[in-house]
PDB file of C-alpha atoms and ligand atoms in Angstrom:
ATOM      1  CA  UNK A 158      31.271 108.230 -34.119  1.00  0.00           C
ATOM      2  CA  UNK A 159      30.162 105.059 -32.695  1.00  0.00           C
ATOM      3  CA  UNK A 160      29.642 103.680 -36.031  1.00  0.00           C
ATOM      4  CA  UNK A 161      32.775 104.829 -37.449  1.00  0.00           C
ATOM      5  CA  UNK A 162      34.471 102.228 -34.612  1.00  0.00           C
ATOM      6  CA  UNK A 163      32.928  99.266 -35.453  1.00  0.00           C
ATOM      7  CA  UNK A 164      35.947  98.140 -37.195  1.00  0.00           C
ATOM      8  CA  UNK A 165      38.139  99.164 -33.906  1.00  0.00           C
ATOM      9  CA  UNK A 166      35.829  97.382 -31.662  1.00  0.00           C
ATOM     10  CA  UNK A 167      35.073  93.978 -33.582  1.00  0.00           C
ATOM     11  CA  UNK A 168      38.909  93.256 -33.695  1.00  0.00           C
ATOM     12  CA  UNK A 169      39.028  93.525 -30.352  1.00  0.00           C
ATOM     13  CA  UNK A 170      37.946  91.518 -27.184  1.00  0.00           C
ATOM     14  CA  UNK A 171      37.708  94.125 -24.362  1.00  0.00           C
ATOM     15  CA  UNK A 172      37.947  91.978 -21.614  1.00  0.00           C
ATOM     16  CA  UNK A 173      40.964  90.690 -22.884  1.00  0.00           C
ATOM     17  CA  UNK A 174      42.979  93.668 -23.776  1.00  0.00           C
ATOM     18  CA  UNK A 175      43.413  96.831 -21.665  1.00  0.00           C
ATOM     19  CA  UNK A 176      42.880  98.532 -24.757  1.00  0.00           C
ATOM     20  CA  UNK A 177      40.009 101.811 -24.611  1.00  0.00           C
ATOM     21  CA  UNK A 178      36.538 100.658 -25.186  1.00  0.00           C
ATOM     22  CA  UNK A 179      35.138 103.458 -27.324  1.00  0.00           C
ATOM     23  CA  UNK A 180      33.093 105.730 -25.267  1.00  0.00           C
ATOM     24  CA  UNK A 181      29.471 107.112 -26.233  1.00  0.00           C
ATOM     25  CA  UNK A 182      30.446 110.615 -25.578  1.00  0.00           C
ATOM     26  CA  UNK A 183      33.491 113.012 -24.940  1.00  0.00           C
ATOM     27  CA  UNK A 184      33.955 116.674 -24.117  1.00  0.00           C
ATOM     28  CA  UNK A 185      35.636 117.871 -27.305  1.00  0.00           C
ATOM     29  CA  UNK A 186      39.007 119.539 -26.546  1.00  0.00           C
ATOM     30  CA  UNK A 187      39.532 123.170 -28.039  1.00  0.00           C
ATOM     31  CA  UNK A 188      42.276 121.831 -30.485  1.00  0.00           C
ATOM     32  CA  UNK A 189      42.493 118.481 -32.092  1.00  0.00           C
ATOM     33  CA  UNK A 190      44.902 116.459 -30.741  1.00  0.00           C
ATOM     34  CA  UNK A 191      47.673 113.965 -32.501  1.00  0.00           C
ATOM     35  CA  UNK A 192      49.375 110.704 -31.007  1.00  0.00           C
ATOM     36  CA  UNK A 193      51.918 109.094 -32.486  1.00  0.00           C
ATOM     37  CA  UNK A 194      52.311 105.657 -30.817  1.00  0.00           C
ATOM     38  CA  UNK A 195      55.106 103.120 -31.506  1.00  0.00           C
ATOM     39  CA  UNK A 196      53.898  99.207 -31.983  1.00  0.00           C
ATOM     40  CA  UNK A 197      55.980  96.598 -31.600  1.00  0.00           C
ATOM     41  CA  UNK A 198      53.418  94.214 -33.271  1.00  0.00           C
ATOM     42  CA  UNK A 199      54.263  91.522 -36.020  1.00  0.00           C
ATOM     43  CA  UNK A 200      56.642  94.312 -37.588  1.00  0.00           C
ATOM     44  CA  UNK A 201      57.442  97.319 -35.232  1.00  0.00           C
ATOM     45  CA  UNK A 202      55.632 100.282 -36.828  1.00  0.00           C
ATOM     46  CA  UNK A 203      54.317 104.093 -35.824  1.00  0.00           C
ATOM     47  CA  UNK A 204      50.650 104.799 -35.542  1.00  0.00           C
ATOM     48  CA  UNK A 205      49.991 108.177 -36.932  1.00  0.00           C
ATOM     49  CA  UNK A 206      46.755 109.269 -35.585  1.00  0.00           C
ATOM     50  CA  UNK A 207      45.108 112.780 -36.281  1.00  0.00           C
ATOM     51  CA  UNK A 208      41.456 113.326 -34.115  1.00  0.00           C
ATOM     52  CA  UNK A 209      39.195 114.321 -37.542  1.00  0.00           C
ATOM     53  CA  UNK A 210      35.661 114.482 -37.044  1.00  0.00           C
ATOM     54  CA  UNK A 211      35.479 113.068 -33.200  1.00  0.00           C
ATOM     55  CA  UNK A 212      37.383 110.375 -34.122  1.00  0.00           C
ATOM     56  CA  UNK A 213      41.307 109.297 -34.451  1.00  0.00           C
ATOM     57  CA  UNK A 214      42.186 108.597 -38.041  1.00  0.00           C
ATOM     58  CA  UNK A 215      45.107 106.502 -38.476  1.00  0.00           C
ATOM     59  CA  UNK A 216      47.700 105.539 -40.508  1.00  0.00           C
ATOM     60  CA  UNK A 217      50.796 102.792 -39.259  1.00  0.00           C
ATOM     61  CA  UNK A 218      54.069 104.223 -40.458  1.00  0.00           C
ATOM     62  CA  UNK A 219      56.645 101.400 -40.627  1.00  0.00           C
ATOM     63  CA  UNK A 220      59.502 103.419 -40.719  1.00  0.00           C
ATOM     64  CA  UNK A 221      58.128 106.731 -38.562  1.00  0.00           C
ATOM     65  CA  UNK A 222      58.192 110.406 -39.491  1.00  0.00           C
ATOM     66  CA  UNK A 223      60.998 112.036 -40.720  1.00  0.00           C
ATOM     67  CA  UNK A 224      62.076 115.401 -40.168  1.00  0.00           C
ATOM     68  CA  UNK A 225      63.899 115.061 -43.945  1.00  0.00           C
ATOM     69  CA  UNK A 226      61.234 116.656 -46.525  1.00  0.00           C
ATOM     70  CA  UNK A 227      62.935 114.443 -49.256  1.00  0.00           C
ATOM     71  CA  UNK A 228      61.900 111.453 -47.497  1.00  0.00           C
ATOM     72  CA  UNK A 229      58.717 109.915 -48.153  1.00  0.00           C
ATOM     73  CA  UNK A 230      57.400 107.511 -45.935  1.00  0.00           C
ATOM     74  CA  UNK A 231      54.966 104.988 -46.738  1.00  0.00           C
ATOM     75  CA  UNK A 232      51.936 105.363 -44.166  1.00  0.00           C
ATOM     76  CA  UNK A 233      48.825 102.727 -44.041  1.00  0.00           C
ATOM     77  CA  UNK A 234      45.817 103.990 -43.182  1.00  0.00           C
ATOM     78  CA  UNK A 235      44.370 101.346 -40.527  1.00  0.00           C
ATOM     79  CA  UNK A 236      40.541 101.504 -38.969  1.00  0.00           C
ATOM     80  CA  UNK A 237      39.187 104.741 -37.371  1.00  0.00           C
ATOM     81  CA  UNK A 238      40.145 104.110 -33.479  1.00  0.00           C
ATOM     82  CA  UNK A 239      38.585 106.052 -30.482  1.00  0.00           C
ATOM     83  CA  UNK A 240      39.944 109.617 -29.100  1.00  0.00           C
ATOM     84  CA  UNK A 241      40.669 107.557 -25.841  1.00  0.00           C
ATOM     85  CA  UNK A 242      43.617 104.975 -27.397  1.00  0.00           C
ATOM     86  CA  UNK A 243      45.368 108.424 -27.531  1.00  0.00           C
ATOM     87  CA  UNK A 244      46.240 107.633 -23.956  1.00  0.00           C
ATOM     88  CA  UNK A 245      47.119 103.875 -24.245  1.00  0.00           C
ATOM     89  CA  UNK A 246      50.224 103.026 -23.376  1.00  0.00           C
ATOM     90  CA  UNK A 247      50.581  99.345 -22.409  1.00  0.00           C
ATOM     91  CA  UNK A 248      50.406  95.838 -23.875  1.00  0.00           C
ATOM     92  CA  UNK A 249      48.391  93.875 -26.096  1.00  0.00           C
ATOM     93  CA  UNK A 250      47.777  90.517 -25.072  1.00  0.00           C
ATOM     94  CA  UNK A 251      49.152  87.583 -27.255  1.00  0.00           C
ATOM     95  CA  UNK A 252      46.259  86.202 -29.201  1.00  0.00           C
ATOM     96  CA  UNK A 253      44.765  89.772 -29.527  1.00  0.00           C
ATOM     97  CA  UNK A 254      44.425  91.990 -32.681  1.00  0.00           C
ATOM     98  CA  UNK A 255      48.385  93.803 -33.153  1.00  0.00           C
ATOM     99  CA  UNK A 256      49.337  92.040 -30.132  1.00  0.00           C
ATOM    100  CA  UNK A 257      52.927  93.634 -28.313  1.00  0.00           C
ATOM    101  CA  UNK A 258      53.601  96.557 -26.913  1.00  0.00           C
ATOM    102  CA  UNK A 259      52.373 100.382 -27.606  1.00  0.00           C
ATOM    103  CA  UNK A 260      54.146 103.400 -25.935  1.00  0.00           C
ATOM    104  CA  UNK A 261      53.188 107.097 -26.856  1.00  0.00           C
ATOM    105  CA  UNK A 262      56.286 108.089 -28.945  1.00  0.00           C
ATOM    106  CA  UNK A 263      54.396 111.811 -29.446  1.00  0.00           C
ATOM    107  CA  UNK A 264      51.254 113.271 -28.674  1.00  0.00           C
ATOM    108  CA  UNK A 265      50.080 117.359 -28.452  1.00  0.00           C
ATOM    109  CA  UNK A 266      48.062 118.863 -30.825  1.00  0.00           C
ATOM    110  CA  UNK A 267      47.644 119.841 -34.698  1.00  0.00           C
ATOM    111  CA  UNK A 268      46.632 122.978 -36.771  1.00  0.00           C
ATOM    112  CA  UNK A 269      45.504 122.073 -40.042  1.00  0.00           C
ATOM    113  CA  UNK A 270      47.101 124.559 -42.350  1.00  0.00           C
ATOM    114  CA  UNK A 271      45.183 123.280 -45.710  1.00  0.00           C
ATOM    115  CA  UNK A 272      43.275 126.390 -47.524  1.00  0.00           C
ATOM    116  CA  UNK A 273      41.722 126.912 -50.558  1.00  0.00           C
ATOM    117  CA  UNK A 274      42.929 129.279 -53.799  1.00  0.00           C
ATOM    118  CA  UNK A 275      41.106 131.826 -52.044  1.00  0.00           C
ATOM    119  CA  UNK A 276      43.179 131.176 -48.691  1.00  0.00           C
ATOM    120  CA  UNK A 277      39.877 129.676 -46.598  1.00  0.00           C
ATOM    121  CA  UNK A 278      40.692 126.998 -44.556  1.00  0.00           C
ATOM    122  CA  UNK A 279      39.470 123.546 -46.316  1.00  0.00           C
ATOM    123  CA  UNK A 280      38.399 121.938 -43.267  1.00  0.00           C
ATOM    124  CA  UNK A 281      39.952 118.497 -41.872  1.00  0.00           C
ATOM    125  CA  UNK A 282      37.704 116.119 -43.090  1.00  0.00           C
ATOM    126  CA  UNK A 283      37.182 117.200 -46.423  1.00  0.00           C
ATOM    127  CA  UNK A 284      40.795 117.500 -46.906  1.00  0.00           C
ATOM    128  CA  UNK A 285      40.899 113.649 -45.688  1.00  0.00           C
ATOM    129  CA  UNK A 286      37.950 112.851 -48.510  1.00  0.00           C
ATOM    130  CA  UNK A 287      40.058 114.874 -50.867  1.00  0.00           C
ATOM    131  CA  UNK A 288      43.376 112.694 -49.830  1.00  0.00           C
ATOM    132  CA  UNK A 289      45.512 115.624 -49.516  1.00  0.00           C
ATOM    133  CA  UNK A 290      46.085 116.357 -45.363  1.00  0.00           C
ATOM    134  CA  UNK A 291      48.694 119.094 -44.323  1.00  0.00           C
ATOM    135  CA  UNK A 292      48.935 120.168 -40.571  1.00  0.00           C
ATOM    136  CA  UNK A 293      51.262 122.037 -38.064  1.00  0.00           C
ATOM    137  CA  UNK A 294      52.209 119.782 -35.303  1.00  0.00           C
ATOM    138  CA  UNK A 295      53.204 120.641 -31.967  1.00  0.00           C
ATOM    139  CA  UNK A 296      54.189 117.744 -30.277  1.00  0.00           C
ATOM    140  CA  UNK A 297      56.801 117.085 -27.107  1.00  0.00           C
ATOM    141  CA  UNK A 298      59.275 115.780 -29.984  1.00  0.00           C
ATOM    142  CA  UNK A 299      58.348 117.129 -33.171  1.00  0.00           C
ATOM    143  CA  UNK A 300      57.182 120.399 -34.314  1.00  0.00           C
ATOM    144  CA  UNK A 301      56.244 121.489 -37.767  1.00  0.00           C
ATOM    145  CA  UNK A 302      54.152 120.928 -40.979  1.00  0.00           C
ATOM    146  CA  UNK A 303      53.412 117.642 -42.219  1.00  0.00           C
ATOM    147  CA  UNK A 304      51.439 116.386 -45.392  1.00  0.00           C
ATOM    148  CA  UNK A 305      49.560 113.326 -46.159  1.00  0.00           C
ATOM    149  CA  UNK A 306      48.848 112.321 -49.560  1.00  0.00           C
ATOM    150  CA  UNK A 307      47.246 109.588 -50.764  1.00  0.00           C
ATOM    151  CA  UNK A 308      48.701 107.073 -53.709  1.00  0.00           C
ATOM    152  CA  UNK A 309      46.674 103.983 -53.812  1.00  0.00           C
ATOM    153  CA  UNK A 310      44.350 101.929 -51.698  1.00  0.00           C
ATOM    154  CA  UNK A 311      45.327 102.493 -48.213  1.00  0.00           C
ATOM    155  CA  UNK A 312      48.825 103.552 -49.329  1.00  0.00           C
ATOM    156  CA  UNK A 313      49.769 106.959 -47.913  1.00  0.00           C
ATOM    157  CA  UNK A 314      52.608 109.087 -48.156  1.00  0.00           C
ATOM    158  CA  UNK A 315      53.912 110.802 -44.926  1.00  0.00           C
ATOM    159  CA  UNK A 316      55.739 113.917 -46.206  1.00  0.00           C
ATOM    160  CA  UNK A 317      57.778 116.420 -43.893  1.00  0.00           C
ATOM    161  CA  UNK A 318      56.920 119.838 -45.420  1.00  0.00           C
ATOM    162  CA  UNK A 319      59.652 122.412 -45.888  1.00  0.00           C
ATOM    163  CA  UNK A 320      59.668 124.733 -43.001  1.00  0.00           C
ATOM    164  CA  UNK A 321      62.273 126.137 -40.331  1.00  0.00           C
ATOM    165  CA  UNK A 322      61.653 122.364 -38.263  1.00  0.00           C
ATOM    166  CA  UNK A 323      62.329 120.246 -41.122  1.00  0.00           C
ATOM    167  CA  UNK A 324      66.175 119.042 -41.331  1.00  0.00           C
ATOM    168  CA  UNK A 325      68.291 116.360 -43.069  1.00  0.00           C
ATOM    169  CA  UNK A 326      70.351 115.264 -40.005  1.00  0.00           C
ATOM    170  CA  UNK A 327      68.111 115.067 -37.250  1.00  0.00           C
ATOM    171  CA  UNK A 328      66.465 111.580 -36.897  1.00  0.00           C
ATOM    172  CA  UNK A 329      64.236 111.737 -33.792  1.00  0.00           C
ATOM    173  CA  UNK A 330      62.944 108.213 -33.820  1.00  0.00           C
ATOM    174  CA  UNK A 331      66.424 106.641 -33.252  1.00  0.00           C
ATOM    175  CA  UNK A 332      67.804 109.344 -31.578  1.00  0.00           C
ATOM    176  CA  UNK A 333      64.404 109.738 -29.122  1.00  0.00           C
ATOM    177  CA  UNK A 334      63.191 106.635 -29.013  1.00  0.00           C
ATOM    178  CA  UNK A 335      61.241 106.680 -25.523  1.00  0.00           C
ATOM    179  CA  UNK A 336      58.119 107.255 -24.588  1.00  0.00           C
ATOM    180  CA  UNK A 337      57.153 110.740 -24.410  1.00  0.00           C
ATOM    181  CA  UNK A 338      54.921 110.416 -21.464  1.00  0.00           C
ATOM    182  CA  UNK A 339      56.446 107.748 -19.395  1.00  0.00           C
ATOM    183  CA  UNK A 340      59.938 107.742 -20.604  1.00  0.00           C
ATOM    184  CA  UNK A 341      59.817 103.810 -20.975  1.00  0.00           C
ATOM    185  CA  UNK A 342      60.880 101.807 -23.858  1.00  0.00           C
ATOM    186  CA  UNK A 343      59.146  99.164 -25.501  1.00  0.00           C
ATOM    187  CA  UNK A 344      61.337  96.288 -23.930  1.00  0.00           C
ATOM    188  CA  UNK A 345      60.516  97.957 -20.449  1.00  0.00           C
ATOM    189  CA  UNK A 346      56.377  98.247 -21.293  1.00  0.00           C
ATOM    190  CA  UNK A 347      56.794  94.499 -22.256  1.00  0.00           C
ATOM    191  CA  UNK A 348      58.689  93.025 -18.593  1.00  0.00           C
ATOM    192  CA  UNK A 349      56.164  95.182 -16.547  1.00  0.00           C
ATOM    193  CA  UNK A 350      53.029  94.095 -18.239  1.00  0.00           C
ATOM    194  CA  UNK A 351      54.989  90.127 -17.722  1.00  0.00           C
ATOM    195  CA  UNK A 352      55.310  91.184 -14.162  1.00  0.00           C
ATOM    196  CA  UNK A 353      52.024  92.416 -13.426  1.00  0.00           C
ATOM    197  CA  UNK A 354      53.100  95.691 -12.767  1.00  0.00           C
ATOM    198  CA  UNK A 355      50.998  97.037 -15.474  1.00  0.00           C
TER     199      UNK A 355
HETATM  200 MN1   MN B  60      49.755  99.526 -34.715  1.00  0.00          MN
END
């Protein structure tokens, strides 16, 4: 695990950024857990993260999910980053890797629902070596199946699957926009951490 986060850590300066410093070890919850966290960073994004193999695998979503299964939205996988950023909510100092704010836009926990011909689960992370992710979410916001397929590179798809959640209409990322844990918005993370509230 701790070599997995190498990537997370070196881009970061810890005693600069209230980021999570990656932990040696963590009680492992009974289900694996998903955040998504909004970033207002250089281009306001939404980190998709899925906890595969002790770690959070993540992909930045620029436009969010959608609850639409037509839609297809483009997700880039970033660097392995530790279970704890799960819980970050805050902002990262100017001068620091994504610098801006973060809040937790959704968070809960994930079923994967991939299986084989023979209906055996595949399990998570040979699904993510394979490129081809599909889990039930149960978040505070959304609910339902979602895929992951990979095209090219680091280029992702992010594909609601068809199932009694999914729905052309319903556009929770405008419509929900807050924080799911704090109820803040970005502009309000941003003037706290300014006035040292943070
Ligand atoms: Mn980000």
């Amino acid at each position: 695990m701790i070599k997995k986060l190498s990537e997370y850590k070196k881009k970061r300066d810890f005693s600069k950024t209230t980021e999570p410093k990656p932990k040696t070890k963590r009680k492992k919850p009974k289900e694996p857990i998903f955040v998504i966290q909004k970033h207002d960073a250089t281009r306001l994004h939404y980190d998709f993260r899925l906890e595969i193999d002790g770690t959070l695998k993540s992909w930045a979503v620029p436009k969010g999910p959608s609850m639409n299964p037509q839609d297809k939205r483009l997700a880039i996988e970033t660097e392995d980053h530790p279970l704890e950023y799960a819980e970050f909510e805050g902002v990262i100092p100017k001068g620091q890797y994504g610098a801006g704010p973060v809040l937790i836009w959704d968070y809960g926990t994930y079923k994967n629902l991939k299986k084989d011909r023979k209906g055996k689960p595949i399990d998570m992370s040979q699904c993510y070596t394979e490129e081809r992710i599909e889990v039930w979410i149960e978040g505070k916001k959304i609910t339902g199946g979602y895929a992951l397929i990979k095209m090219a590179d680091k280029n992702w798809l992010l594909i609601k699957m068809k199932d009694e959640h999914a729905s052309a209409r319903k556009n929770p990322v405008i419509s929900q926009p807050k924080s799911a844990v704090s109820g803040k918005t970005l502009k309000q993370i941003s003037n706290e951490s300014k006035h040292g509230n943070l």
